[in-house]
Coordinates of C-alpha atoms in Angstrom, one line a residue:
X1 CA -31.3 -36.8 -45.5
X2 CA -27.7 -37.1 -45.1
X3 CA -25.5 -34.3 -43.9
X4 CA -22.2 -33.7 -45.6
X5 CA -19.5 -31.6 -44.3
X6 CA -18.0 -29.2 -46.6
X7 CA -14.2 -29.4 -46.6
X8 CA -12.1 -26.6 -47.8
X9 CA -8.8 -26.9 -49.4
X10 CA -6.1 -24.6 -47.9
X11 CA -5.3 -23.5 -51.4
X12 CA -8.9 -22.3 -51.9
X13 CA -8.8 -20.0 -48.9
X14 CA -9.0 -16.4 -50.0
X15 CA -6.1 -14.3 -48.9
X16 CA -6.7 -10.6 -48.3
X17 CA -5.3 -8.5 -51.0
X18 CA -2.4 -6.3 -49.8
X19 CA -2.1 -3.0 -51.6
X20 CA 1.2 -2.8 -53.3
X21 CA 3.1 0.3 -52.2
X22 CA 5.4 2.2 -54.4
X23 CA 9.1 2.3 -53.4
X24 CA 8.6 5.9 -52.2
X25 CA 5.5 5.0 -50.1
X26 CA 7.4 2.1 -48.6
X27 CA 10.2 4.4 -47.5
X28 CA 7.8 6.9 -46.0
X29 CA 6.0 4.1 -44.1
X30 CA 9.2 2.6 -42.9
X31 CA 10.4 6.1 -41.8
X32 CA 7.1 6.7 -40.0
X33 CA 7.3 3.4 -38.2
X34 CA 10.8 4.0 -37.1
X35 CA 10.0 7.5 -35.9
X36 CA 7.0 6.4 -33.9
X37 CA 9.1 3.6 -32.3
X38 CA 11.9 6.0 -31.4
X39 CA 9.4 8.6 -30.1
X40 CA 8.0 6.1 -27.7
X41 CA 10.8 3.6 -26.9
X42 CA 13.8 5.8 -27.5
X43 CA 13.1 8.4 -24.8
X44 CA 15.6 8.7 -22.0
X45 CA 12.9 7.7 -19.5
X46 CA 12.0 4.6 -21.3
X47 CA 15.7 3.6 -21.7
X48 CA 16.3 4.4 -18.0
X49 CA 13.4 2.1 -17.0
X50 CA 14.6 -0.7 -19.3
X51 CA 18.2 -0.4 -18.0
X52 CA 17.0 -0.3 -14.4
X53 CA 14.7 -3.4 -14.8
X54 CA 17.6 -5.2 -16.5
X55 CA 20.1 -4.4 -13.9
X56 CA 17.7 -5.3 -11.0
X57 CA 16.7 -8.6 -12.6
X58 CA 20.3 -9.4 -13.5
X59 CA 21.4 -8.8 -9.8
X60 CA 18.5 -10.8 -8.4
X61 CA 19.3 -13.6 -10.8
X62 CA 22.9 -13.7 -9.7
X63 CA 22.2 -13.4 -6.0
X64 CA 19.1 -15.6 -5.7
X65 CA 20.6 -17.9 -3.1
X66 CA 21.8 -15.8 -0.2
X67 CA 24.0 -17.5 2.4
X68 CA 22.6 -15.0 5.0
X69 CA 19.9 -16.7 7.1
X70 CA 18.3 -13.2 7.8
X71 CA 17.6 -12.4 4.1
X72 CA 15.1 -14.2 1.8
X73 CA 12.7 -13.6 -1.0
X74 CA 10.7 -10.3 -1.1
X75 CA 7.4 -10.3 0.8
X76 CA 4.3 -8.0 0.5
X77 CA 4.5 -4.7 2.4
X78 CA 3.1 -4.9 5.9
X79 CA 3.5 -2.0 8.4
X80 CA 6.4 -3.1 10.6
X81 CA 7.7 0.0 12.3
X82 CA 5.1 1.2 14.8
X83 CA 4.2 4.8 15.2
X84 CA 6.0 5.2 18.6
X85 CA 9.3 4.3 16.9
X86 CA 9.1 7.4 14.7
X87 CA 7.6 9.7 17.3
X88 CA 10.3 8.9 19.8
X89 CA 13.1 9.5 17.2
X90 CA 11.6 12.7 16.0
X91 CA 11.3 13.9 19.6
X92 CA 14.9 13.1 20.3
X93 CA 16.0 14.9 17.2
X94 CA 14.0 18.0 18.2
X95 CA 11.9 17.7 15.1
X96 CA 8.1 18.1 15.0
X97 CA 6.2 14.8 15.4
X98 CA 2.8 15.7 14.2
X99 CA 0.6 13.9 11.7
X100 CA 2.3 15.6 8.7
X101 CA 5.8 14.7 9.9
X102 CA 4.8 11.1 10.3
X103 CA 3.3 10.9 6.8
X104 CA 6.3 12.5 5.1
X105 CA 9.2 11.3 7.3
X106 CA 12.5 13.2 7.0
X107 CA 15.2 11.3 5.1
X108 CA 17.4 11.4 8.2
X109 CA 15.2 8.7 9.7
X110 CA 16.3 6.3 7.0
X111 CA 19.9 6.8 8.0
X112 CA 19.1 6.5 11.7
X113 CA 17.1 3.4 11.1
X114 CA 20.1 1.8 9.4
X115 CA 22.4 2.9 12.3
X116 CA 20.3 1.7 15.2
X117 CA 18.3 -1.2 13.7
X118 CA 19.9 -2.8 10.6
X119 CA 23.5 -2.5 11.7
X120 CA 22.7 -4.6 14.7
X121 CA 22.0 -7.6 12.4
X122 CA 25.0 -9.9 11.6
X123 CA 27.8 -8.3 9.7
X124 CA 27.1 -7.8 6.0
X125 CA 23.3 -7.9 6.3
X126 CA 22.7 -4.2 5.7
X127 CA 25.1 -4.2 2.8
X128 CA 23.4 -7.2 1.2
X129 CA 19.9 -5.6 1.8
X130 CA 21.1 -2.4 0.1
X131 CA 22.6 -4.4 -2.8
X132 CA 19.4 -6.5 -3.3
X133 CA 17.2 -3.4 -3.0
X134 CA 19.1 -0.6 -4.8
X135 CA 18.0 3.0 -5.0
X136 CA 16.2 3.7 -8.3
X137 CA 16.8 6.6 -10.6
X138 CA 13.9 8.4 -9.0
X139 CA 15.8 8.3 -5.6
X140 CA 13.8 5.7 -3.7
X141 CA 14.0 1.9 -3.1
X142 CA 11.4 -0.4 -4.7
X143 CA 11.0 -2.3 -1.4
X144 CA 11.5 -1.6 2.3
X145 CA 14.5 -3.5 3.7
X146 CA 12.2 -5.5 6.1
X147 CA 10.3 -7.0 3.1
X148 CA 13.4 -9.0 2.3
X149 CA 13.9 -10.5 5.8
X150 CA 13.2 -14.1 6.6
X151 CA 11.0 -15.1 9.6
X152 CA 14.2 -15.2 11.7
X153 CA 15.2 -11.8 10.5
X154 CA 11.7 -10.4 11.3
X155 CA 11.9 -11.8 14.8
X156 CA 15.2 -10.0 15.3
X157 CA 13.8 -6.8 13.8
X158 CA 10.8 -6.8 16.1
X159 CA 13.1 -7.3 19.1
X160 CA 15.4 -4.4 18.0
X161 CA 12.5 -2.1 17.4
X162 CA 10.9 -2.8 20.8
X163 CA 14.3 -2.3 22.4
X164 CA 14.8 1.1 20.7
X165 CA 11.3 2.3 21.7
X166 CA 11.9 1.4 25.4
X167 CA 15.4 3.0 25.5
X168 CA 14.2 6.1 23.7
X169 CA 11.6 6.8 26.4
X170 CA 14.3 7.4 29.0
X171 CA 16.5 9.6 26.7
X172 CA 16.6 13.3 26.1
X173 CA 18.7 13.4 22.9
X174 CA 19.4 11.1 20.0
X175 CA 23.1 10.9 20.9
X176 CA 22.1 9.6 24.3
X177 CA 19.9 6.9 22.8
X178 CA 22.7 6.0 20.3
X179 CA 25.3 5.6 23.1
X180 CA 22.9 3.5 25.2
X181 CA 22.2 1.2 22.3
X182 CA 26.0 0.9 21.6
X183 CA 26.7 0.0 25.2
X184 CA 24.0 -2.7 25.1
X185 CA 25.5 -4.1 22.0
X186 CA 28.9 -4.3 23.7
X187 CA 30.8 -1.8 21.7
X188 CA 34.1 -0.9 23.5
X189 CA 34.9 2.6 22.2
X190 CA 34.4 5.8 24.1
X191 CA 30.7 6.3 23.8
X192 CA 30.1 9.6 25.7
X193 CA 32.9 11.7 24.2
X194 CA 30.5 14.2 22.5
X195 CA 27.4 13.6 24.7
X196 CA 28.0 16.7 26.8
X197 CA 28.0 18.9 23.7
X198 CA 24.5 17.9 22.6

């Protein structure tokens, strides 16, 4: 018994029959397809997301190779700022520092963190971090700044955070902490001008 393979000619393959539409039905179907596409893809939110993704990818493409040794590729999120950092700052600001306050940190802490931590990095580092990690249309950043730091940058960050926590323990107000940190950094402007008013 010999087995023979059945070969098929491509011309013999049956093609599914497509129902021929009248010109009026074609117009209706085309209009329906366009309307569905616009309803889904043409919303302001969808366009905003597309524009945002494009601008972020375009910026990252152009600024892939940073000359700043502190800034590198994005890393996964790992808790970097310890709890005492925020409790001390909230205490110095006279704000409650309970569990709820630590979960939903006031926005002022972001500005203060930039002032007392990220501005201590070499000149231009904070600006570059902000450019590489811009604020989205929803009002937040996709990453935390420390996720973009290299190992060298992370070592500096840890040193700065530990220094702030130690200094904060001996301070009564935020301005006192700020002035002490500025003195340590070697700033030569009059630091305690407004300290007596706080």
